[in-house]
Amino acid sequence: MSACASIWRATGPLAWLGALVVLTACGDGPVEPGTPRLEVVAAGGDVQFGEAGHELAAPLAVQVRRADSGTPQEGVAVVWSVAEGSATVLTESVAVTDSTGVAQARIRLGTSPGSVQIRAALEDQAEVSALFTAFVVVRPQLTAISVPTAGGGDTVDVVGANFSPVAEHNVVLFSGIRGEVVSASAEALTVEVPRCLPTRDVQVTAQLGSLVSGPLPLSVTSGGQAVSLNQGGWLDVDDPQGITCLRLAGGAGYLAVAQSASTVAAAQHHFVLRGLSASGAAAGMGPIGVTRGEAAPPSAELSLQELFESELRVREAELVRSWTRPGATPPARAPMRVPQVGERKTFQVLNASGEFTEVQAVARLVSDQAALYVDEAAPGGGFTASDLESLAREFDQIIHPTVTANLGEASDLDGNERVVILFTPVVNALTYPGAPGVIGGFFYGLDLLDREGSNRAEIFYALVPDPDGAYSDPRSKDFVLEVTPAILAHEFGHMVHFNERILKLGAEALEAQWLSEGLAQMAEELVARAFEAVGDTEGVERFRKGNRVRARRYLTSTSGVSLIWVSGSGSLEERGAGWLFTLYLWDHVGGDVLRRMTASTRTGVDNVTAQMGRAWRELLADWLAALFVEGGGASPFGFAYPTVDLRTLLATSGGAYPLVPEMLGSADFTRAGVLWSSSGEHYIVVPPAGGSVSVRLGGAHGGGTGEGAATRLRIVRLF
């Protein structure tokens, strides 16, 4: 055992993952590395209206994350306090962030009318804070409209009481379609009738937040033409106030994608998609609620391999943060020496207790790009020479050249010009007996740093055949040979990324996990394509099936999945989204875009937008729409995947394409819900023949969504 002793012991299945935290206190640096710089960002509940003495409709929420990488921080104390005005914090004044980095507070307004400000500050860094605003108001009353009939684009006076003198605070809806308040006083509002409205009767309501007046009728004559789009044509509605609306003509079908381009990973954004048919009866809207009170929580269903790997990436981030960089040049490598078959070597291997097991291994095969070692403690009857030759050939001829050509180069700290592949039963023992999965292998960035436990080598750790289950559940040789190559391709991608970003460029933080995993999953896909090029269908399936499973899971519920991940581990669905998005970027740009994202000190969204030269909301809108339309070949949709047909790529025996939008448009409709940041909800709108449907995207209770939600409605004519 190394001197880096564990200060934690596992107490149950998967609890051993927490033991890895000890590694951040090992090595040449101080036992307690410097505290990372944190930031607090509003994640929900800002700018609300409520009645005196009542609780606000939605809780206030902040996310605490690392300033350098945006990684959510769990277990951080956040102090909630009233900074101005009359209100009470109903929950504990000190809240601790959850696994998504989020802390919440429920607020009851006081009796004094006017504005209230609530502050959320870090307990240990009070200057790091976020400020929320709320207003104590009285429910609006609507008593008259200046005219009984108006055309779209006309202005009308709405008379009543308890309006806000701030025009943009007031929400006036015409059967759910918002009109712009031109001027306001406490007793009257001057409002522009939405230009997209069809000729029909509507119900007019006025509201402040969730406080809604009773309705009054108004007859509307159409004031605007329907949008004109050819097949494949598209447009975006980008309006945080939710005033812009569109009139879609019958005789065509449209894809409508409601989306949030926010980059606050754990934030949730309420939306309401309203459709008003030209032939529909007047709709008494009242308060527009939300059909789903919260976005679906991220799935906790990850394989043991993915859980373990994710935890290693978190620990690597801490190691990188506290690592003393050698300067502008990468660390010097050892003198050149090629391993010889039969030589013995000592390795330190991370074990299930978070400590290191010292193993003796023998070099069984040395190829052009790999040195394959087998632990002397491995059970007998394991790999034959032919087995190892097959693995080495696959690595030399397919995996290594494919990954390095697209992502970058691996380092060579040990001077052997090869990647060490160590087969050891210590990896088998990482999986507890009876576990619903298996940890098949890993790369750990510690090995490329001068820290306690490092092997100072480019090394991949893998299972050994263990048919009798001496170290965990039985693992046959065929099983090990089946799962190892794809894991090796994925982890080799991480190894290259670590070299290009940390060792070469001296980045102060790892890449955001969602993008790091997307790039590593692309390593698997590119290797699958290399097998496809030589007609090896079995090889294609081994390297693609994991991505296909995750992608299909994502496509069953896109609105409940954040592309930029809600929590640190990322769900299967979030990983599926990340692969589909990274594949989209590569398919559109090709060339060295993956290499440029790998060899960058930028992080996450900033990295993607810098390499693509486009704004995040534009990229996201194009990709979300591309997930449904036909791609590849002569597609009429300019934003589609240029060469990839997702329906073919993700096809399974007897399985339909999993993204099936709801059909709307035959009558008035209201669809309300919640989007995670950087997610979208897909609908198909087919207006009645000879008629039209007016559509509008708004926020909770029919108001705006706010700048922070970065909502957008993409409309695409399908036919």
mmCIF file of N, CA and C in Angstrom, residues 399-515:
data_model
loop_
_atom_site.group_PDB
_atom_site.id
_atom_site.type_symbol
_atom_site.label_atom_id
_atom_site.label_comp_id
_atom_site.label_asym_id
_atom_site.label_seq_id
_atom_site.Cartn_x
_atom_site.Cartn_y
_atom_site.Cartn_z
ATOM 1 N N ILE A 399 -7.944 1.770 -33.116
ATOM 2 C CA ILE A 399 -8.243 2.696 -32.020
ATOM 3 C C ILE A 399 -7.233 3.832 -31.949
ATOM 4 N N HIS A 400 -5.963 3.514 -31.862
ATOM 5 C CA HIS A 400 -4.939 4.544 -31.688
ATOM 6 C C HIS A 400 -4.905 5.531 -32.850
ATOM 7 N N PRO A 401 -4.802 5.074 -34.092
ATOM 8 C CA PRO A 401 -4.744 6.058 -35.187
ATOM 9 C C PRO A 401 -6.032 6.866 -35.339
ATOM 10 N N THR A 402 -7.177 6.263 -35.062
ATOM 11 C CA THR A 402 -8.441 6.989 -35.201
ATOM 12 C C THR A 402 -8.562 8.084 -34.158
ATOM 13 N N VAL A 403 -8.287 7.758 -32.898
ATOM 14 C CA VAL A 403 -8.426 8.737 -31.819
ATOM 15 C C VAL A 403 -7.400 9.853 -31.964
ATOM 16 N N THR A 404 -6.154 9.511 -32.238
ATOM 17 C CA THR A 404 -5.127 10.551 -32.337
ATOM 18 C C THR A 404 -5.339 11.436 -33.565
ATOM 19 N N ALA A 405 -5.859 10.882 -34.649
ATOM 20 C CA ALA A 405 -6.099 11.691 -35.847
ATOM 21 C C ALA A 405 -7.206 12.712 -35.624
ATOM 22 N N ASN A 406 -8.141 12.403 -34.741
ATOM 23 C CA ASN A 406 -9.296 13.273 -34.558
ATOM 24 C C ASN A 406 -9.262 14.106 -33.285
ATOM 25 N N LEU A 407 -8.608 13.624 -32.235
ATOM 26 C CA LEU A 407 -8.611 14.351 -30.965
ATOM 27 C C LEU A 407 -7.257 14.948 -30.596
ATOM 28 N N GLY A 408 -6.165 14.308 -30.957
ATOM 29 C CA GLY A 408 -4.856 14.823 -30.575
ATOM 30 C C GLY A 408 -3.935 13.694 -30.151
ATOM 31 N N GLU A 409 -2.823 14.064 -29.577
ATOM 32 C CA GLU A 409 -1.798 13.088 -29.225
ATOM 33 C C GLU A 409 -1.806 12.770 -27.742
ATOM 34 N N ALA A 410 -1.411 11.552 -27.423
ATOM 35 C CA ALA A 410 -1.181 11.179 -26.027
ATOM 36 C C ALA A 410 0.216 11.623 -25.628
ATOM 37 N N SER A 411 0.423 11.835 -24.343
ATOM 38 C CA SER A 411 1.759 12.169 -23.841
ATOM 39 C C SER A 411 2.619 10.903 -23.820
ATOM 40 N N ASP A 412 3.860 11.056 -23.424
ATOM 41 C CA ASP A 412 4.764 9.894 -23.313
ATOM 42 C C ASP A 412 5.709 10.124 -22.143
ATOM 43 N N LEU A 413 5.133 10.253 -20.951
ATOM 44 C CA LEU A 413 5.934 10.572 -19.770
ATOM 45 C C LEU A 413 6.929 9.480 -19.429
ATOM 46 N N ASP A 414 6.574 8.223 -19.690
ATOM 47 C CA ASP A 414 7.475 7.127 -19.330
ATOM 48 C C ASP A 414 8.461 6.785 -20.439
ATOM 49 N N GLY A 415 8.401 7.504 -21.567
ATOM 50 C CA GLY A 415 9.389 7.346 -22.624
ATOM 51 C C GLY A 415 9.357 6.018 -23.348
ATOM 52 N N ASN A 416 8.222 5.306 -23.315
ATOM 53 C CA ASN A 416 8.183 4.016 -24.009
ATOM 54 C C ASN A 416 7.455 4.085 -25.352
ATOM 55 N N GLU A 417 6.935 5.280 -25.692
ATOM 56 C CA GLU A 417 6.227 5.509 -26.954
ATOM 57 C C GLU A 417 5.056 4.557 -27.146
ATOM 58 N N ARG A 418 4.456 4.153 -26.051
ATOM 59 C CA ARG A 418 3.337 3.220 -26.087
ATOM 60 C C ARG A 418 2.379 3.506 -24.938
ATOM 61 N N VAL A 419 1.160 3.059 -25.082
ATOM 62 C CA VAL A 419 0.190 3.092 -23.995
ATOM 63 C C VAL A 419 0.265 1.755 -23.269
ATOM 64 N N VAL A 420 0.409 1.811 -21.969
ATOM 65 C CA VAL A 420 0.417 0.596 -21.165
ATOM 66 C C VAL A 420 -1.030 0.159 -20.942
ATOM 67 N N ILE A 421 -1.318 -1.091 -21.235
ATOM 68 C CA ILE A 421 -2.628 -1.675 -20.933
ATOM 69 C C ILE A 421 -2.386 -2.746 -19.877
ATOM 70 N N LEU A 422 -2.809 -2.457 -18.661
ATOM 71 C CA LEU A 422 -2.549 -3.343 -17.526
ATOM 72 C C LEU A 422 -3.819 -4.109 -17.175
ATOM 73 N N PHE A 423 -3.768 -5.424 -17.308
ATOM 74 C CA PHE A 423 -4.870 -6.291 -16.911
ATOM 75 C C PHE A 423 -4.617 -6.764 -15.485
ATOM 76 N N THR A 424 -5.492 -6.379 -14.579
ATOM 77 C CA THR A 424 -5.267 -6.679 -13.168
ATOM 78 C C THR A 424 -6.569 -6.998 -12.455
ATOM 79 N N PRO A 425 -6.584 -7.974 -11.553
ATOM 80 C CA PRO A 425 -7.804 -8.289 -10.796
ATOM 81 C C PRO A 425 -8.205 -7.192 -9.822
ATOM 82 N N VAL A 426 -7.338 -6.195 -9.613
ATOM 83 C CA VAL A 426 -7.741 -5.059 -8.780
ATOM 84 C C VAL A 426 -8.933 -4.356 -9.431
ATOM 85 N N VAL A 427 -8.985 -4.345 -10.764
ATOM 86 C CA VAL A 427 -10.129 -3.770 -11.468
ATOM 87 C C VAL A 427 -11.366 -4.634 -11.254
ATOM 88 N N ASN A 428 -11.212 -5.948 -11.317
ATOM 89 C CA ASN A 428 -12.356 -6.831 -11.049
ATOM 90 C C ASN A 428 -12.972 -6.526 -9.691
ATOM 91 N N ALA A 429 -12.123 -6.302 -8.692
ATOM 92 C CA ALA A 429 -12.586 -6.096 -7.321
ATOM 93 C C ALA A 429 -13.255 -4.744 -7.117
ATOM 94 N N LEU A 430 -13.167 -3.835 -8.092
ATOM 95 C CA LEU A 430 -13.884 -2.567 -7.978
ATOM 96 C C LEU A 430 -15.393 -2.774 -8.010
ATOM 97 N N THR A 431 -15.837 -3.867 -8.641
ATOM 98 C CA THR A 431 -17.260 -4.190 -8.718
ATOM 99 C C THR A 431 -17.616 -5.125 -7.570
ATOM 100 N N TYR A 432 -18.513 -4.664 -6.698
ATOM 101 C CA TYR A 432 -18.869 -5.504 -5.558
ATOM 102 C C TYR A 432 -19.689 -6.707 -6.029
ATOM 103 N N PRO A 433 -19.577 -7.843 -5.375
ATOM 104 C CA PRO A 433 -20.313 -9.046 -5.789
ATOM 105 C C PRO A 433 -21.815 -8.800 -5.834
ATOM 106 N N GLY A 434 -22.431 -9.261 -6.905
ATOM 107 C CA GLY A 434 -23.867 -9.105 -7.056
ATOM 108 C C GLY A 434 -24.298 -7.773 -7.625
ATOM 109 N N ALA A 435 -23.349 -6.923 -7.986
ATOM 110 C CA ALA A 435 -23.694 -5.600 -8.517
ATOM 111 C C ALA A 435 -24.409 -5.739 -9.861
ATOM 112 N N PRO A 436 -25.323 -4.803 -10.173
ATOM 113 C CA PRO A 436 -26.054 -4.866 -11.450
ATOM 114 C C PRO A 436 -25.259 -4.258 -12.596
ATOM 115 N N GLY A 437 -24.025 -4.638 -12.722
ATOM 116 C CA GLY A 437 -23.174 -4.080 -13.756
ATOM 117 C C GLY A 437 -21.731 -4.406 -13.431
ATOM 118 N N VAL A 438 -20.820 -3.827 -14.193
ATOM 119 C CA VAL A 438 -19.406 -4.119 -13.990
ATOM 120 C C VAL A 438 -18.566 -2.915 -14.401
ATOM 121 N N ILE A 439 -17.496 -2.678 -13.664
ATOM 122 C CA ILE A 439 -16.495 -1.681 -14.036
ATOM 123 C C ILE A 439 -15.440 -2.416 -14.847
ATOM 124 N N GLY A 440 -15.342 -2.077 -16.128
ATOM 125 C CA GLY A 440 -14.487 -2.846 -17.024
ATOM 126 C C GLY A 440 -13.083 -2.310 -17.178
ATOM 127 N N GLY A 441 -12.865 -1.025 -16.871
ATOM 128 C CA GLY A 441 -11.534 -0.463 -17.022
ATOM 129 C C GLY A 441 -11.574 1.039 -16.898
ATOM 130 N N PHE A 442 -10.390 1.663 -16.795
ATOM 131 C CA PHE A 442 -10.359 3.113 -16.630
ATOM 132 C C PHE A 442 -8.982 3.684 -16.912
ATOM 133 N N PHE A 443 -8.981 4.971 -17.231
ATOM 134 C CA PHE A 443 -7.787 5.817 -17.228
ATOM 135 C C PHE A 443 -7.961 6.808 -16.093
ATOM 136 N N TYR A 444 -6.869 7.131 -15.410
ATOM 137 C CA TYR A 444 -6.937 8.088 -14.312
ATOM 138 C C TYR A 444 -5.828 9.113 -14.496
ATOM 139 N N GLY A 445 -6.217 10.394 -14.609
ATOM 140 C CA GLY A 445 -5.259 11.458 -14.872
ATOM 141 C C GLY A 445 -4.179 11.611 -13.833
ATOM 142 N N LEU A 446 -4.372 11.056 -12.648
ATOM 143 C CA LEU A 446 -3.325 11.077 -11.621
ATOM 144 C C LEU A 446 -2.012 10.537 -12.171
ATOM 145 N N ASP A 447 -2.095 9.541 -13.073
ATOM 146 C CA ASP A 447 -0.886 8.911 -13.601
ATOM 147 C C ASP A 447 -0.055 9.846 -14.466
ATOM 148 N N LEU A 448 -0.611 10.992 -14.844
ATOM 149 C CA LEU A 448 0.131 11.948 -15.667
ATOM 150 C C LEU A 448 0.572 13.163 -14.860
ATOM 151 N N LEU A 449 0.450 13.083 -13.525
ATOM 152 C CA LEU A 449 0.863 14.171 -12.649
ATOM 153 C C LEU A 449 1.887 13.669 -11.645
ATOM 154 N N ASP A 450 2.670 14.609 -11.092
ATOM 155 C CA ASP A 450 3.638 14.262 -10.049
ATOM 156 C C ASP A 450 2.934 14.257 -8.701
ATOM 157 N N ARG A 451 2.216 13.196 -8.433
ATOM 158 C CA ARG A 451 1.482 13.084 -7.186
ATOM 159 C C ARG A 451 1.664 11.680 -6.621
ATOM 160 N N GLU A 452 1.406 11.553 -5.337
ATOM 161 C CA GLU A 452 1.476 10.253 -4.691
ATOM 162 C C GLU A 452 0.519 9.282 -5.376
ATOM 163 N N GLY A 453 0.985 8.087 -5.678
ATOM 164 C CA GLY A 453 0.159 7.083 -6.330
ATOM 165 C C GLY A 453 0.268 7.087 -7.835
ATOM 166 N N SER A 454 0.909 8.107 -8.414
ATOM 167 C CA SER A 454 1.023 8.186 -9.860
ATOM 168 C C SER A 454 2.046 7.189 -10.386
ATOM 169 N N ASN A 455 1.734 6.556 -11.505
ATOM 170 C CA ASN A 455 2.688 5.664 -12.175
ATOM 171 C C ASN A 455 3.545 6.396 -13.201
ATOM 172 N N ARG A 456 3.283 7.709 -13.370
ATOM 173 C CA ARG A 456 4.037 8.522 -14.331
ATOM 174 C C ARG A 456 4.093 7.815 -15.687
ATOM 175 N N ALA A 457 2.911 7.391 -16.137
ATOM 176 C CA ALA A 457 2.841 6.629 -17.381
ATOM 177 C C ALA A 457 1.457 6.771 -17.985
ATOM 178 N N GLU A 458 1.370 6.600 -19.292
ATOM 179 C CA GLU A 458 0.095 6.559 -19.992
ATOM 180 C C GLU A 458 -0.435 5.132 -19.849
ATOM 181 N N ILE A 459 -1.431 4.953 -19.016
ATOM 182 C CA ILE A 459 -1.826 3.601 -18.637
ATOM 183 C C ILE A 459 -3.341 3.465 -18.577
ATOM 184 N N PHE A 460 -3.809 2.335 -19.080
ATOM 185 C CA PHE A 460 -5.223 1.970 -19.020
ATOM 186 C C PHE A 460 -5.318 0.689 -18.197
ATOM 187 N N TYR A 461 -6.208 0.688 -17.226
ATOM 188 C CA TYR A 461 -6.393 -0.464 -16.337
ATOM 189 C C TYR A 461 -7.606 -1.253 -16.790
ATOM 190 N N ALA A 462 -7.505 -2.585 -16.834
ATOM 191 C CA ALA A 462 -8.591 -3.402 -17.367
ATOM 192 C C ALA A 462 -8.792 -4.669 -16.541
ATOM 193 N N LEU A 463 -9.983 -5.249 -16.694
ATOM 194 C CA LEU A 463 -10.323 -6.518 -16.059
ATOM 195 C C LEU A 463 -9.409 -7.653 -16.520
ATOM 196 N N VAL A 464 -9.360 -8.712 -15.730
ATOM 197 C CA VAL A 464 -8.764 -9.975 -16.165
ATOM 198 C C VAL A 464 -9.857 -11.032 -16.202
ATOM 199 N N PRO A 465 -9.716 -12.044 -17.005
ATOM 200 C CA PRO A 465 -10.668 -13.157 -16.942
ATOM 201 C C PRO A 465 -10.626 -13.790 -15.548
ATOM 202 N N ASP A 466 -11.792 -14.023 -14.985
ATOM 203 C CA ASP A 466 -11.889 -14.610 -13.641
ATOM 204 C C ASP A 466 -13.113 -15.513 -13.612
ATOM 205 N N PRO A 467 -13.058 -16.653 -14.313
ATOM 206 C CA PRO A 467 -14.247 -17.503 -14.474
ATOM 207 C C PRO A 467 -14.772 -18.078 -13.166
ATOM 208 N N ASP A 468 -13.943 -18.215 -12.148
ATOM 209 C CA ASP A 468 -14.386 -18.778 -10.870
ATOM 210 C C ASP A 468 -14.809 -17.711 -9.866
ATOM 211 N N GLY A 469 -14.680 -16.423 -10.217
ATOM 212 C CA GLY A 469 -15.104 -15.361 -9.320
ATOM 213 C C GLY A 469 -14.229 -15.213 -8.092
ATOM 214 N N ALA A 470 -12.925 -15.326 -8.253
ATOM 215 C CA ALA A 470 -12.020 -15.195 -7.107
ATOM 216 C C ALA A 470 -11.975 -13.774 -6.578
ATOM 217 N N TYR A 471 -12.228 -12.766 -7.426
ATOM 218 C CA TYR A 471 -12.083 -11.366 -7.015
ATOM 219 C C TYR A 471 -13.403 -10.601 -6.971
ATOM 220 N N SER A 472 -14.396 -11.105 -7.632
ATOM 221 C CA SER A 472 -15.739 -10.531 -7.605
ATOM 222 C C SER A 472 -16.636 -11.560 -8.265
ATOM 223 N N ASP A 473 -17.683 -11.137 -8.952
ATOM 224 C CA ASP A 473 -18.485 -12.093 -9.699
ATOM 225 C C ASP A 473 -17.657 -12.691 -10.833
ATOM 226 N N PRO A 474 -17.967 -13.896 -11.266
ATOM 227 C CA PRO A 474 -17.204 -14.514 -12.357
ATOM 228 C C PRO A 474 -17.246 -13.668 -13.628
ATOM 229 N N ARG A 475 -16.090 -13.571 -14.293
ATOM 230 C CA ARG A 475 -15.989 -12.868 -15.573
ATOM 231 C C ARG A 475 -15.251 -13.789 -16.548
ATOM 232 N N SER A 476 -15.930 -14.197 -17.601
ATOM 233 C CA SER A 476 -15.305 -15.088 -18.569
ATOM 234 C C SER A 476 -14.328 -14.328 -19.452
ATOM 235 N N LYS A 477 -13.453 -15.070 -20.091
ATOM 236 C CA LYS A 477 -12.502 -14.442 -21.009
ATOM 237 C C LYS A 477 -13.238 -13.790 -22.172
ATOM 238 N N ASP A 478 -14.263 -14.447 -22.681
ATOM 239 C CA ASP A 478 -15.020 -13.873 -23.797
ATOM 240 C C ASP A 478 -15.656 -12.545 -23.397
ATOM 241 N N PHE A 479 -16.156 -12.462 -22.165
ATOM 242 C CA PHE A 479 -16.768 -11.220 -21.699
ATOM 243 C C PHE A 479 -15.727 -10.101 -21.663
ATOM 244 N N VAL A 480 -14.560 -10.381 -21.117
ATOM 245 C CA VAL A 480 -13.513 -9.367 -21.020
ATOM 246 C C VAL A 480 -13.085 -8.908 -22.408
ATOM 247 N N LEU A 481 -12.920 -9.853 -23.330
ATOM 248 C CA LEU A 481 -12.515 -9.490 -24.687
ATOM 249 C C LEU A 481 -13.602 -8.688 -25.400
ATOM 250 N N GLU A 482 -14.862 -8.882 -25.009
ATOM 251 C CA GLU A 482 -15.970 -8.168 -25.629
ATOM 252 C C GLU A 482 -16.046 -6.719 -25.162
ATOM 253 N N VAL A 483 -15.901 -6.481 -23.844
ATOM 254 C CA VAL A 483 -16.153 -5.135 -23.307
ATOM 255 C C VAL A 483 -14.917 -4.242 -23.310
ATOM 256 N N THR A 484 -13.721 -4.827 -23.298
ATOM 257 C CA THR A 484 -12.511 -4.011 -23.119
ATOM 258 C C THR A 484 -12.252 -3.021 -24.255
ATOM 259 N N PRO A 485 -12.363 -3.398 -25.528
ATOM 260 C CA PRO A 485 -11.976 -2.456 -26.591
ATOM 261 C C PRO A 485 -12.756 -1.150 -26.589
ATOM 262 N N ALA A 486 -14.091 -1.204 -26.418
ATOM 263 C CA ALA A 486 -14.869 0.038 -26.457
ATOM 264 C C ALA A 486 -14.521 0.938 -25.283
ATOM 265 N N ILE A 487 -14.331 0.345 -24.092
ATOM 266 C CA ILE A 487 -13.929 1.145 -22.929
ATOM 267 C C ILE A 487 -12.550 1.741 -23.172
ATOM 268 N N LEU A 488 -11.670 0.971 -23.772
ATOM 269 C CA LEU A 488 -10.324 1.457 -24.069
ATOM 270 C C LEU A 488 -10.378 2.646 -25.018
ATOM 271 N N ALA A 489 -11.204 2.578 -26.065
ATOM 272 C CA ALA A 489 -11.318 3.701 -27.000
ATOM 273 C C ALA A 489 -11.822 4.952 -26.287
ATOM 274 N N HIS A 490 -12.840 4.786 -25.443
ATOM 275 C CA HIS A 490 -13.411 5.909 -24.693
ATOM 276 C C HIS A 490 -12.373 6.517 -23.755
ATOM 277 N N GLU A 491 -11.711 5.677 -22.980
ATOM 278 C CA GLU A 491 -10.743 6.169 -21.991
ATOM 279 C C GLU A 491 -9.478 6.706 -22.660
ATOM 280 N N PHE A 492 -9.120 6.162 -23.804
ATOM 281 C CA PHE A 492 -7.979 6.716 -24.543
ATOM 282 C C PHE A 492 -8.305 8.136 -24.997
ATOM 283 N N GLY A 493 -9.568 8.368 -25.343
ATOM 284 C CA GLY A 493 -9.990 9.732 -25.656
ATOM 285 C C GLY A 493 -9.756 10.661 -24.482
ATOM 286 N N HIS A 494 -10.102 10.229 -23.268
ATOM 287 C CA HIS A 494 -9.856 11.044 -22.075
ATOM 288 C C HIS A 494 -8.353 11.246 -21.844
ATOM 289 N N MET A 495 -7.560 10.224 -22.109
ATOM 290 C CA MET A 495 -6.106 10.327 -21.929
ATOM 291 C C MET A 495 -5.515 11.381 -22.861
ATOM 292 N N VAL A 496 -5.932 11.346 -24.123
ATOM 293 C CA VAL A 496 -5.468 12.341 -25.091
ATOM 294 C C VAL A 496 -5.925 13.736 -24.668
ATOM 295 N N HIS A 497 -7.180 13.850 -24.228
ATOM 296 C CA HIS A 497 -7.726 15.129 -23.806
ATOM 297 C C HIS A 497 -6.922 15.705 -22.647
ATOM 298 N N PHE A 498 -6.567 14.873 -21.680
ATOM 299 C CA PHE A 498 -5.794 15.327 -20.530
ATOM 300 C C PHE A 498 -4.439 15.878 -20.974
ATOM 301 N N ASN A 499 -3.815 15.197 -21.908
ATOM 302 C CA ASN A 499 -2.516 15.666 -22.389
ATOM 303 C C ASN A 499 -2.640 16.992 -23.122
ATOM 304 N N GLU A 500 -3.582 17.062 -24.071
ATOM 305 C CA GLU A 500 -3.706 18.259 -24.898
ATOM 306 C C GLU A 500 -4.110 19.477 -24.067
ATOM 307 N N ARG A 501 -4.995 19.288 -23.107
ATOM 308 C CA ARG A 501 -5.543 20.417 -22.352
ATOM 309 C C ARG A 501 -4.702 20.782 -21.137
ATOM 310 N N ILE A 502 -4.325 19.775 -20.356
ATOM 311 C CA ILE A 502 -3.664 20.047 -19.078
ATOM 312 C C ILE A 502 -2.143 20.095 -19.217
ATOM 313 N N LEU A 503 -1.567 19.045 -19.795
ATOM 314 C CA LEU A 503 -0.106 18.985 -19.859
ATOM 315 C C LEU A 503 0.474 19.954 -20.887
ATOM 316 N N LYS A 504 -0.125 20.021 -22.065
ATOM 317 C CA LYS A 504 0.414 20.892 -23.105
ATOM 318 C C LYS A 504 0.068 22.363 -22.888
ATOM 319 N N LEU A 505 -1.209 22.640 -22.601
ATOM 320 C CA LEU A 505 -1.665 24.028 -22.527
ATOM 321 C C LEU A 505 -1.692 24.581 -21.106
ATOM 322 N N GLY A 506 -1.576 23.705 -20.103
ATOM 323 C CA GLY A 506 -1.566 24.182 -18.725
ATOM 324 C C GLY A 506 -2.891 24.750 -18.264
ATOM 325 N N ALA A 507 -4.006 24.242 -18.807
ATOM 326 C CA ALA A 507 -5.326 24.719 -18.384
ATOM 327 C C ALA A 507 -5.481 24.548 -16.881
ATOM 328 N N GLU A 508 -6.167 25.485 -16.259
ATOM 329 C CA GLU A 508 -6.320 25.447 -14.814
ATOM 330 C C GLU A 508 -7.470 24.560 -14.358
ATOM 331 N N ALA A 509 -8.255 24.071 -15.296
ATOM 332 C CA ALA A 509 -9.384 23.209 -14.941
ATOM 333 C C ALA A 509 -9.646 22.240 -16.085
ATOM 334 N N LEU A 510 -10.229 21.104 -15.742
ATOM 335 C CA LEU A 510 -10.650 20.161 -16.756
ATOM 336 C C LEU A 510 -11.813 20.735 -17.566
ATOM 337 N N GLU A 511 -12.068 20.117 -18.708
ATOM 338 C CA GLU A 511 -13.230 20.468 -19.508
ATOM 339 C C GLU A 511 -14.503 20.131 -18.726
ATOM 340 N N ALA A 512 -15.591 20.852 -18.994
ATOM 341 C CA ALA A 512 -16.887 20.504 -18.412
ATOM 342 C C ALA A 512 -17.194 19.047 -18.743
ATOM 343 N N GLN A 513 -17.738 18.322 -17.757
ATOM 344 C CA GLN A 513 -17.913 16.882 -17.957
ATOM 345 C C GLN A 513 -18.823 16.553 -19.125
ATOM 346 N N TRP A 514 -19.851 17.372 -19.366
ATOM 347 C CA TRP A 514 -20.779 17.027 -20.446
ATOM 348 C C TRP A 514 -20.073 17.032 -21.793
ATOM 349 N N LEU A 515 -19.155 17.985 -21.993
ATOM 350 C CA LEU A 515 -18.436 18.059 -23.257
ATOM 351 C C LEU A 515 -17.293 17.055 -23.294
#
